[in-house]
Amino acid sequence: MSKQKVMMGNHALSYGAVVSKVNVISAYPITPQTQVVELLSELCSNGALDSEFIKVESEHSAMAACIGASAVGARTFTATSAQGLALMHEMLHWAVGARTPVVMGNINRSMGPPWTIWSEQTDSLSQRDTGWLQIYASSNQEVYDSVPIAFKIAEHKKVQLPVMVVLDAFFLSHTSENVMMMDLDKAETYLPKYKPKHKLDVNEPYTFGALTTPEWYYELRYKIQKAHENAISVIEEAQSEFKDMFGREYGLVEEYKTADADTILVAISTAASTAKDTVDELREKGVKAGLLRLRFVRPFPFKKVREVLSSAKKILVLDRNLSPGIGGIIFQEIKSAMYNESNKAPIYGFIAGLGGRDITTETIHNIFEEAEKQDPKNIIWMEVKA
Amino acid sequence: MPTIKELTRTGDLFTSGHRACAGCGGTIILRLLMANAGKNTVVGAATGCMEVVSTIYPYTSWDVNFVHNAFENSAATVSGIETAYRALKKKGKIKKDIKFIAYGGDGGTFDIGLQSLSGAVERGHNMLYLCYNNGAYMNTGIQRSSATPFGAHTTTSPAGSKIKGKMQQRKDLTEIMIAHDMKYVAQATPHNWSDLSNKINKALALNGPAFINVLSPCPLGWGSDPAQSIQIAKLAVETLYWPVYEYENGKYKINIKPKKPKDIEEFLFVQNRFKHLKNEKELIDKIRKHLNEKWNELLNKEKCTN
């Protein structure tokens, strides 16, 4: 029987790396990620984790070292948040172009200034064009399980891309929940040792990171797009195998009471778990509400999203993020996914909870109510103080 | 220490066919570096001339494992590589002893890469960091760096009627690296191949970080005759512009002590980057004074530590 432990999200992320038997960790501390580097350091120090941990001098170097280690063929892990993620930005592109299957935890934190440490998704969503696959978790169990799943996807020969496992600051990172732990041997059966096709091997030298003219660069980009497209079926296989072995089921998206829903709310992360309560309450009142949570934002699960939203009469999108000048990021993505579809239901974009302000069941009730009054052409801001 | 005959027989691990300029000091340094390092080596490069001219896909001049991972982080990247090899060796997946080299130009080492270099050295990774120091951002078209000497004309410290080139002294990075309490730090030039070879071998024999700062003549950036690069490197040592010394286990050793140093003007005016100083006696005096002070300081350090 699996062991059950009560732990905060940051520890769930760390134990996810432990169960994945990572060879190299390279990370730099940042609030609210610090418990990740602390626990992993402790586990390395007392021998419970047989990994080499490079305590680098910046997040930029953290990702640079991860790329170097991954190129050697080591399974490589890091974690960061917000400002740290932004400092890594150049290397995030690099990890993708170099096709190094690094897995990174990112604790969603708002970007400064004004200086802040609380939750918001703009940090990781603004990295979506780097080419990293992105998983947004909504529970500590999901955080823990997502790490070995992420490695399995990242290292798959049809993908060979880095994966980010994203969790909300404080709502998950510092909140304790029950987590069912995996048996280490069973986890190794699920995630065998990493065997890269190309690696730094002195017996067969390669040049990595060469200068590439327009004659070649274009095709290499095409291959990255294809890898994202391939990732969809790889993810489905990886998660179905995970369910068979550990009994816990994950999809590209999570559907909650959407089958007969008239109004479907789309959200990511912990705001989506809060929204389940609101959906239940609305259902009790006879409102046919449903929830669609995107677990994967990259690759964007077009097919699933279109299927789930195909018969909705109203689509509401909740964004705890902001791309100034255009609005919520998930809102833009849902609109683009639905543009050529036959279902022309109106899509409403709501902004809430920026800078870690609570998104309560009441907030979500208000979102459903506002959708009755508002014009979908507007960006709808919830609970802005006068 | 291998003889030059032996070195010529180690095979070209940094091969011909690269696209460096005629008279480039950097490629001479790299060729010597690889002849000494041998086959079981991983090289990490910072963005710069040497990376750009040697790896134009699908061609490469590197017959060893080579990684380029941006500009400011060759030391951080090699930290990851070295650590991964260590992790995999512990698990028995890798058996060989492998040498790790990170290199960069002065831009990638003195400026944008200083933090990652300092971090890698403090963590004690087993790597030789070699800086081919041509004293400016040559790859982007000759812009000043913190290694650019006083008075030099570059495109961002142009010699004008009011400002006569770069008006700041260059950063003494070798001393900064010594301040990291490293076991081995050295300055060298390609004109003395045996001294440079010796230093490369000493550095690679260490089980820890080592740093070598190598003066790298750049005909394009210095405005010098490509046929004279090695001669100019020699003049740099003879005029005290570039002291050739090493710092080993806490002791300084000046490897080349010119019996009668030549005047700095002999070095300056074989290069167009200093030609605007010809009638600037005060500025030349300033350069001369600074170099003499640094030289005397070095002589004292040698005396004090031996």
CSV table of C-alpha atoms in Angstrom, one decimal, chain A residues 18 30 54 116 145 185 215 249 271 291 326 332 367 376:
chain,number,residue,atom,x,y,z
A,18,VAL,CA,13.1,12.4,-5.5
A,30,ILE,CA,13.7,32.6,-4.2
A,54,ILE,CA,24.8,22.6,-7.8
A,116,THR,CA,5.3,41.2,-4.2
A,145,ASP,CA,2.6,13.1,-9.6
A,185,ASP,CA,10.8,0.8,-7.3
A,215,GLU,CA,19.3,27.6,-44.5
A,249,GLU,CA,-6.1,9.8,-13.4
A,271,ALA,CA,-8.8,29.0,-8.8
A,291,LEU,CA,-15.8,23.9,-15.2
A,326,ILE,CA,-4.9,42.8,-24.5
A,332,GLN,CA,-7.0,35.0,-25.8
A,367,ILE,CA,-18.4,36.1,-12.5
A,376,PRO,CA,-18.1,40.0,-24.1
